[in-house]
Short mmCIF file of C-alpha atoms in Angstrom, two decimals:
data_model
loop_
_atom_site.label_atom_id
_atom_site.label_comp_id
_atom_site.label_asym_id
_atom_site.label_seq_id
_atom_site.Cartn_x
_atom_site.Cartn_y
_atom_site.Cartn_z
CA MET A 286 -10.79 -17.97 -10.45
CA ARG A 287 -9.49 -14.41 -10.17
CA ILE A 288 -8.30 -11.98 -7.54
CA THR A 289 -10.84 -9.20 -6.98
CA ILE A 290 -9.85 -7.99 -3.51
CA THR A 291 -6.61 -8.17 -1.59
CA SER A 292 -5.91 -6.51 1.71
CA VAL A 293 -3.31 -4.64 3.69
CA LEU A 294 -3.61 -4.53 7.48
CA VAL A 295 -3.62 -0.97 8.84
CA HIS A 296 -3.64 0.34 12.40
CA ASP A 297 -5.76 3.41 11.54
CA GLN A 298 -8.26 3.29 8.67
CA ALA A 299 -8.68 7.09 8.52
CA ALA A 300 -4.92 7.61 8.24
CA ALA A 301 -4.70 4.79 5.71
CA GLU A 302 -7.49 6.30 3.63
CA ARG A 303 -5.65 9.63 3.55
CA PHE A 304 -2.27 8.08 2.70
CA TYR A 305 -3.51 5.63 0.08
CA THR A 306 -5.72 8.22 -1.68
CA GLU A 307 -4.11 11.64 -1.16
CA VAL A 308 -0.48 10.49 -1.25
CA LEU A 309 -0.32 7.27 -3.28
CA GLY A 310 -3.15 8.36 -5.58
CA PHE A 311 -5.61 5.49 -5.29
CA VAL A 312 -9.36 6.20 -5.45
CA LYS A 313 -11.86 5.15 -2.76
CA LYS A 314 -14.22 2.46 -4.11
CA HIS A 315 -16.21 1.27 -1.06
CA ASP A 316 -16.66 2.68 2.42
CA VAL A 317 -19.21 0.65 4.39
CA PRO A 318 -19.56 0.84 8.20
CA MET A 319 -18.97 -2.60 9.75
CA GLY A 320 -19.75 -1.84 13.40
CA GLY A 321 -17.65 -0.02 15.94
CA ASP A 322 -14.92 1.92 14.20
CA ALA A 323 -14.35 -0.70 11.48
CA ARG A 324 -15.24 -0.05 7.85
CA TRP A 325 -15.17 -2.08 4.65
CA LEU A 326 -12.84 0.43 3.03
CA THR A 327 -11.39 -0.33 -0.39
CA VAL A 328 -9.35 1.65 -2.87
CA VAL A 329 -8.56 1.05 -6.54
CA SER A 330 -6.21 2.37 -9.16
CA PRO A 331 -7.65 5.41 -10.95
CA ASP A 332 -6.42 3.75 -14.18
CA ASN A 333 -8.54 0.65 -13.49
CA PRO A 334 -11.55 1.56 -11.32
CA ASP A 335 -13.19 -1.83 -11.94
CA GLY A 336 -9.97 -3.72 -11.24
CA THR A 337 -8.60 -5.35 -8.11
CA GLU A 338 -9.60 -3.60 -4.90
CA LEU A 339 -7.23 -3.07 -1.99
CA LEU A 340 -9.02 -3.50 1.33
CA LEU A 341 -7.57 -1.23 4.04
CA GLU A 342 -8.32 -3.75 6.76
CA PRO A 343 -8.09 -3.01 10.50
CA ASP A 344 -5.22 -4.87 12.16
CA ALA A 345 -7.17 -5.51 15.38
CA HIS A 346 -6.41 -9.24 15.51
CA PRO A 347 -3.82 -9.95 18.26
CA ALA A 348 -1.49 -11.69 15.79
CA ALA A 349 -1.41 -8.76 13.37
CA LYS A 350 0.86 -6.33 15.23
CA PRO A 351 3.67 -8.79 16.06
CA TRP A 352 3.58 -10.13 12.51
CA LYS A 353 3.65 -6.65 10.94
CA ASP A 354 6.39 -5.52 13.35
CA ALA A 355 8.49 -8.57 12.40
CA LEU A 356 8.12 -7.82 8.68
CA VAL A 357 9.05 -4.16 9.14
CA GLY A 358 11.92 -5.10 11.47
CA ASP A 359 13.35 -7.38 8.79
CA GLY A 360 12.73 -4.82 6.02
CA ILE A 361 10.21 -7.06 4.24
CA PRO A 362 7.45 -5.31 2.25
CA TYR A 363 3.86 -6.36 3.03
CA THR A 364 2.89 -6.09 -0.64
CA GLN A 365 3.92 -4.37 -3.85
CA PHE A 366 2.38 -2.06 -6.41
CA ALA A 367 3.40 -1.74 -10.06
CA VAL A 368 4.43 1.65 -11.41
CA ASP A 369 5.59 2.77 -14.86
CA ASP A 370 8.69 4.56 -13.56
CA VAL A 371 10.05 3.81 -10.07
CA LYS A 372 12.46 6.76 -10.06
CA ALA A 373 9.74 9.27 -11.03
CA GLU A 374 7.33 7.82 -8.44
CA PHE A 375 10.09 7.84 -5.81
CA ASP A 376 10.77 11.52 -6.54
CA ARG A 377 7.05 12.41 -6.47
CA LEU A 378 6.40 10.59 -3.20
CA ARG A 379 9.56 11.80 -1.50
CA ALA A 380 8.54 15.40 -2.34
CA LEU A 381 5.28 14.66 -0.49
CA GLY A 382 7.24 13.59 2.59
CA VAL A 383 7.03 9.81 2.15
CA HIS A 384 9.82 7.93 3.94
CA PHE A 385 11.61 5.28 1.89
CA THR A 386 13.56 2.44 3.48
CA GLN A 387 15.03 1.50 0.07
CA GLU A 388 15.81 3.95 -2.69
CA PRO A 389 15.27 2.86 -6.32
CA THR A 390 17.37 -0.22 -6.93
CA ASP A 391 17.91 -1.82 -10.34
CA MET A 392 17.68 -5.60 -10.01
CA GLY A 393 18.07 -6.50 -13.67
CA ALA A 394 14.58 -7.53 -14.77
CA PHE A 395 12.96 -4.89 -12.57
CA THR A 396 13.60 -1.84 -10.38
CA THR A 397 12.17 -1.52 -6.88
CA ALA A 398 11.91 0.95 -4.02
CA VAL A 399 10.35 0.41 -0.59
CA LEU A 400 8.28 2.96 1.32
CA ASP A 401 6.67 3.22 4.75
CA ASP A 402 2.89 3.54 4.41
CA THR A 403 2.55 5.27 7.85
CA CYS A 404 0.09 2.51 8.84
CA GLY A 405 2.57 -0.10 10.03
CA ASN A 406 3.67 -1.55 6.68
CA LEU A 407 6.47 -1.39 4.17
CA ILE A 408 5.23 -1.26 0.57
CA GLN A 409 7.39 -2.04 -2.45
CA ILE A 410 6.88 -0.27 -5.75
CA ILE A 411 8.13 -2.13 -8.80
CA GLN A 412 8.83 -1.33 -12.43
CA MET A 413 9.32 -4.28 -14.78
CA HIS A 414 11.90 -3.78 -17.54
#
């Protein structure tokens, strides 16, 4: 068993596509119309184009918004992405206008920072030491 796709719930797939590709630097892998405005829209790391896909999934289910709002309200990241250097990525993203709710914080075995993905989620970036 292996993980091939994971998802993040987004309130606007077009905005999510822009943020996750143009700002975070992921590459679009699949973009398949699913009826209405919904798309099967996945992105991957440019370093691993055949690796795990991140599905930018519409948050249309009635339970999604209250759940996401509760996570954000409590400062809890929806998911996390590994980076080689949290401080360098923090500086790069901040220069692009990304809002961080937590600046780089050394936690011993790892360093983290938390950003707002503009699509209703907090995302943690992590560097293992």
